[in-house]
């Protein structure tokens, strides 16, 4: 049975699509059969980060409306044969997605023996976000360590607890926190919330802390999920997050201020 993971947040621009692409790639790299779906109808971005924008012929809405089959719309990743992308439509209205249509796509993916289905949710609480989370087994809540991002994510947690299929049957979606653009120096000076601060407000356990890094933007511009750049701190942090998602224990890296050595202090390095 496929495990459905929604990557969600209350605020836009926090790194959901980057996270969805990296989690899906990381799961596939470990030998799992993975589909990643872009639910952001009208604002398609996942295909750009996955580097397959020129190969999109049919999209998620085409499948939901019966204009194309799932097999026609799924794009196989060039790096991992077991990873497939289902792009969002750029031209359709957000109301083009229906609960019944989304359920059929998810059921068909499960029937095709996918191990994981990663749902890249739009920000906020509109229809696309609701449908992305409704069928989820797990939720990765992406948050920047700032007050507005944390507050908006608190609203998303309320929806996960009350407006999902699991909630309707008295169960809970398993929720995890992933912090992005984390800068230990700014936390140290009080400009940014700490991991503990965010965990306390949201009541969630952190599965990943992604450091503030230009490597994320560089990878996106190249059409590569940053997790594939294992030389970068962001790539390593996302790999750690995937490992924790799968139940492995790993120390939390890139969360402390780096101490300068003697020569760095002497020469201002």
Coordinates of C-alpha atoms in Angstrom, one line a residue:
X1 CA 0.0 0.0 0.0
X2 CA 1.4 3.4 -1.0
X3 CA 2.3 5.8 1.8
X4 CA 0.9 9.3 0.9
X5 CA 3.0 12.2 2.2
X6 CA 1.8 15.8 1.9
X7 CA 4.4 18.6 2.0
X8 CA 2.5 21.6 3.3
X9 CA 2.8 25.0 4.9
X10 CA 0.6 27.9 5.8
X11 CA 2.8 30.5 4.1
X12 CA 4.1 30.7 0.5
X13 CA 7.8 30.8 -0.4
X14 CA 9.1 28.6 2.5
X15 CA 10.5 25.8 0.3
X16 CA 7.7 23.3 -0.1
X17 CA 8.4 22.4 -3.7
X18 CA 12.2 22.2 -3.1
X19 CA 11.3 19.9 -0.2
X20 CA 8.9 17.8 -2.2
X21 CA 11.5 17.3 -5.0
X22 CA 14.3 16.4 -2.5
X23 CA 12.2 14.0 -0.4
X24 CA 10.9 12.2 -3.5
X25 CA 14.4 12.0 -5.0
X26 CA 15.8 10.8 -1.7
X27 CA 13.2 8.1 -1.3
X28 CA 13.8 7.0 -4.9
X29 CA 17.6 6.9 -4.4
X30 CA 16.9 4.4 -1.6
X31 CA 15.2 2.1 -4.1
X32 CA 11.6 3.0 -3.5
X33 CA 9.1 3.5 -6.3
X34 CA 7.9 7.1 -5.9
X35 CA 5.5 9.5 -7.5
X36 CA 5.6 13.3 -6.8
X37 CA 2.5 15.3 -7.7
X38 CA 2.2 19.1 -8.1
X39 CA -1.1 20.3 -6.6
X40 CA -0.5 23.9 -7.3
X41 CA -2.8 24.3 -10.3
X42 CA -2.0 27.5 -12.2
X43 CA 1.4 28.0 -10.7
X44 CA 3.4 25.0 -11.9
X45 CA 6.9 24.8 -10.4
X46 CA 7.7 21.2 -9.5
X47 CA 8.6 20.3 -13.1
X48 CA 11.2 23.1 -13.2
X49 CA 12.9 21.9 -10.1
X50 CA 12.8 18.3 -11.3
X51 CA 14.3 19.4 -14.6
X52 CA 11.5 17.9 -16.7
X53 CA 9.5 21.0 -17.8
X54 CA 10.1 20.4 -21.5
X55 CA 8.7 16.9 -21.2
X56 CA 5.3 17.9 -19.9
X57 CA 2.6 16.9 -22.4
X58 CA -0.3 16.0 -20.1
X59 CA -0.8 17.2 -16.5
X60 CA -2.6 16.3 -13.3
X61 CA -5.8 18.1 -14.4
X62 CA -5.9 16.2 -17.7
X63 CA -5.8 12.9 -15.8
X64 CA -8.5 14.0 -13.3
X65 CA -10.8 15.1 -16.1
X66 CA -10.2 12.0 -18.1
X67 CA -8.5 13.8 -21.0
X68 CA -5.4 11.7 -20.5
X69 CA -4.4 8.5 -18.8
X70 CA -2.1 8.4 -15.8
X71 CA 0.4 6.5 -17.8
X72 CA 0.4 9.3 -20.4
X73 CA 0.9 12.1 -17.9
X74 CA 3.5 10.5 -15.6
X75 CA 7.1 11.7 -16.5
X76 CA 9.9 9.3 -15.6
X77 CA 12.8 11.0 -14.0
X78 CA 16.1 10.7 -16.0
X79 CA 18.1 10.1 -12.9
X80 CA 16.0 7.4 -11.1
X81 CA 13.9 5.0 -13.1
X82 CA 11.7 4.5 -10.0
X83 CA 10.8 8.2 -9.7
X84 CA 7.9 9.8 -11.6
X85 CA 6.5 13.3 -11.8
X86 CA 2.9 14.4 -12.3
X87 CA 3.0 18.1 -13.2
X88 CA 0.3 20.7 -12.4
X89 CA -1.6 22.6 -15.1
X90 CA -0.6 26.1 -15.8
X91 CA -3.8 27.1 -17.7
X92 CA -6.6 25.6 -15.7
X93 CA -8.6 26.9 -12.7
X94 CA -7.9 25.6 -9.2
X95 CA -11.5 24.2 -9.1
X96 CA -10.5 21.7 -11.9
X97 CA -9.4 19.3 -9.2
X98 CA -12.1 17.2 -7.5
X99 CA -11.9 15.0 -4.4
X100 CA -13.1 12.0 -6.5
X101 CA -10.6 12.7 -9.3
X102 CA -7.7 13.0 -6.9
X103 CA -8.7 9.8 -5.1
X104 CA -8.8 7.9 -8.3
X105 CA -5.3 9.1 -9.3
X106 CA -3.9 8.1 -5.8
X107 CA -5.7 4.7 -6.0
X108 CA -4.3 4.1 -9.5
X109 CA -0.8 4.9 -8.3
X110 CA -1.2 2.6 -5.3
X111 CA -2.4 -0.2 -7.7
X112 CA 0.7 0.4 -9.8
X113 CA 2.7 -0.6 -6.7
X114 CA 4.2 2.8 -5.9
X115 CA 5.7 2.8 -2.4
X116 CA 5.4 6.6 -1.8
X117 CA 3.3 9.3 -3.2
X118 CA 4.6 12.8 -2.4
X119 CA 2.0 15.6 -2.7
X120 CA 3.4 19.1 -3.2
X121 CA 0.8 21.3 -1.7
X122 CA 0.1 24.9 -2.6
X123 CA 0.4 27.4 0.3
X124 CA -2.5 28.3 2.5
X125 CA -6.0 26.7 2.9
X126 CA -7.6 26.9 -0.5
X127 CA -9.0 23.9 -2.4
X128 CA -5.7 22.6 -3.8
X129 CA -4.1 22.6 -0.4
X130 CA -7.2 20.9 1.1
X131 CA -7.1 18.1 -1.6
X132 CA -3.4 17.7 -1.2
X133 CA -3.7 16.9 2.5
X134 CA -7.1 15.2 2.6
X135 CA -5.8 11.7 1.7
X136 CA -2.4 12.0 3.5
X137 CA -0.9 9.4 5.8
X138 CA 1.9 11.7 6.8
X139 CA 2.4 15.5 6.6
X140 CA 5.7 17.3 6.5
X141 CA 5.1 20.8 7.6
X142 CA 7.6 23.2 6.1
X143 CA 8.4 26.3 8.2
X144 CA 10.8 29.1 8.1
X145 CA 12.0 30.0 11.7
X146 CA 10.0 33.3 11.8
X147 CA 6.9 34.2 13.7
X148 CA 4.5 34.7 10.7
X149 CA 5.5 31.3 9.1
X150 CA 5.0 29.5 12.4
X151 CA 1.6 31.2 13.0
X152 CA 0.3 30.3 9.5
X153 CA 1.5 26.7 9.9
X154 CA -0.5 26.4 13.2
X155 CA -3.6 26.9 11.1
X156 CA -2.5 24.0 8.8
X157 CA -2.1 21.7 11.8
X158 CA -5.7 22.5 12.7
X159 CA -6.9 21.4 9.3
X160 CA -4.7 18.2 9.4
X161 CA -6.4 17.4 12.7
X162 CA -9.9 18.0 11.4
X163 CA -10.3 18.0 7.6
X164 CA -8.6 14.9 6.5
X165 CA -9.8 11.4 5.7
X166 CA -7.9 10.0 8.7
X167 CA -9.5 12.7 11.0
X168 CA -12.9 11.6 9.8
X169 CA -12.2 8.1 11.0
X170 CA -10.8 9.2 14.4
X171 CA -7.2 8.7 13.4
X172 CA -4.4 11.3 13.0
X173 CA -2.1 12.2 10.1
X174 CA 1.5 11.7 11.3
X175 CA 2.9 15.2 11.4
X176 CA 6.6 16.2 11.2
X177 CA 8.3 19.5 11.1
X178 CA 11.0 20.6 8.6
X179 CA 12.7 23.9 9.1
X180 CA 14.2 25.6 6.1
X181 CA 16.5 28.6 5.7
X182 CA 17.9 28.0 9.2
X183 CA 20.8 30.3 10.2
X184 CA 22.4 29.5 13.6
X185 CA 24.1 32.8 13.8
X186 CA 20.8 34.7 13.5
X187 CA 19.2 32.4 16.0
X188 CA 22.2 33.2 18.4
X189 CA 21.5 36.9 18.0
X190 CA 17.8 36.5 18.5
X191 CA 16.8 37.5 14.9
X192 CA 15.4 34.1 14.2
X193 CA 13.5 31.5 16.2
X194 CA 15.3 28.4 17.4
X195 CA 14.4 24.8 16.7
X196 CA 13.1 24.5 20.2
X197 CA 11.0 27.6 19.9
X198 CA 9.2 26.3 16.8
X199 CA 8.8 22.8 18.2
X200 CA 7.2 24.3 21.4
X201 CA 4.7 26.5 19.5
X202 CA 3.7 23.8 17.0
X203 CA 4.0 20.7 19.1
X204 CA 5.9 18.9 16.4
X205 CA 9.1 16.9 16.2
X206 CA 11.7 18.1 13.7
X207 CA 12.8 15.6 11.0
X208 CA 15.1 18.1 9.2
X209 CA 16.8 21.4 9.5
X210 CA 17.9 22.8 6.2
X211 CA 20.5 25.6 6.5
X212 CA 20.3 28.8 4.6
X213 CA 22.3 28.2 1.5
X214 CA 22.8 29.5 -2.1
X215 CA 23.1 25.9 -3.1
X216 CA 19.3 25.5 -3.0
X217 CA 18.8 28.3 -5.5
X218 CA 21.6 27.1 -7.7
X219 CA 20.2 23.6 -7.8
X220 CA 16.7 24.9 -8.7
X221 CA 18.1 26.9 -11.5
X222 CA 19.8 23.8 -12.9
X223 CA 16.6 21.7 -12.6
X224 CA 18.1 19.4 -10.0
X225 CA 16.7 18.7 -6.5
X226 CA 19.3 20.0 -4.1
X227 CA 19.4 16.6 -2.3
X228 CA 21.4 15.3 -5.2
X229 CA 24.3 17.7 -4.4
X230 CA 25.8 15.8 -1.6
X231 CA 28.7 18.2 -1.4
X232 CA 26.3 20.9 -0.2
X233 CA 25.1 21.3 3.4
X234 CA 21.5 21.6 2.2
X235 CA 21.8 18.4 0.2
X236 CA 23.2 16.5 3.2
X237 CA 20.5 18.0 5.5
X238 CA 17.7 16.8 3.1
X239 CA 19.3 13.4 3.0
X240 CA 19.3 13.3 6.8
X241 CA 15.6 14.3 6.7
X242 CA 14.7 11.4 4.3
X243 CA 16.6 9.0 6.6
X244 CA 14.6 10.2 9.6
X245 CA 11.4 10.0 7.7
X246 CA 12.2 6.3 7.2
X247 CA 12.8 5.8 10.9
X248 CA 16.6 6.1 11.0
X249 CA 18.3 8.0 13.7
X250 CA 20.7 10.7 12.7
X251 CA 22.3 13.6 14.6
X252 CA 20.9 17.0 13.7
X253 CA 23.6 18.8 11.7
X254 CA 24.1 22.5 10.7
X255 CA 22.3 23.8 13.7
X256 CA 25.2 25.3 15.7
X257 CA 27.2 28.4 15.1
X258 CA 30.6 27.4 13.7
X259 CA 33.4 28.4 16.0
X260 CA 36.2 30.3 14.3
X261 CA 39.7 28.9 14.5
X262 CA 42.7 30.8 15.8
X263 CA 43.9 32.0 12.3
X264 CA 40.3 33.0 11.3
X265 CA 40.1 35.2 14.3
X266 CA 43.5 36.6 13.7
X267 CA 43.0 37.4 10.0
X268 CA 39.2 38.1 10.0
X269 CA 38.3 34.9 8.0

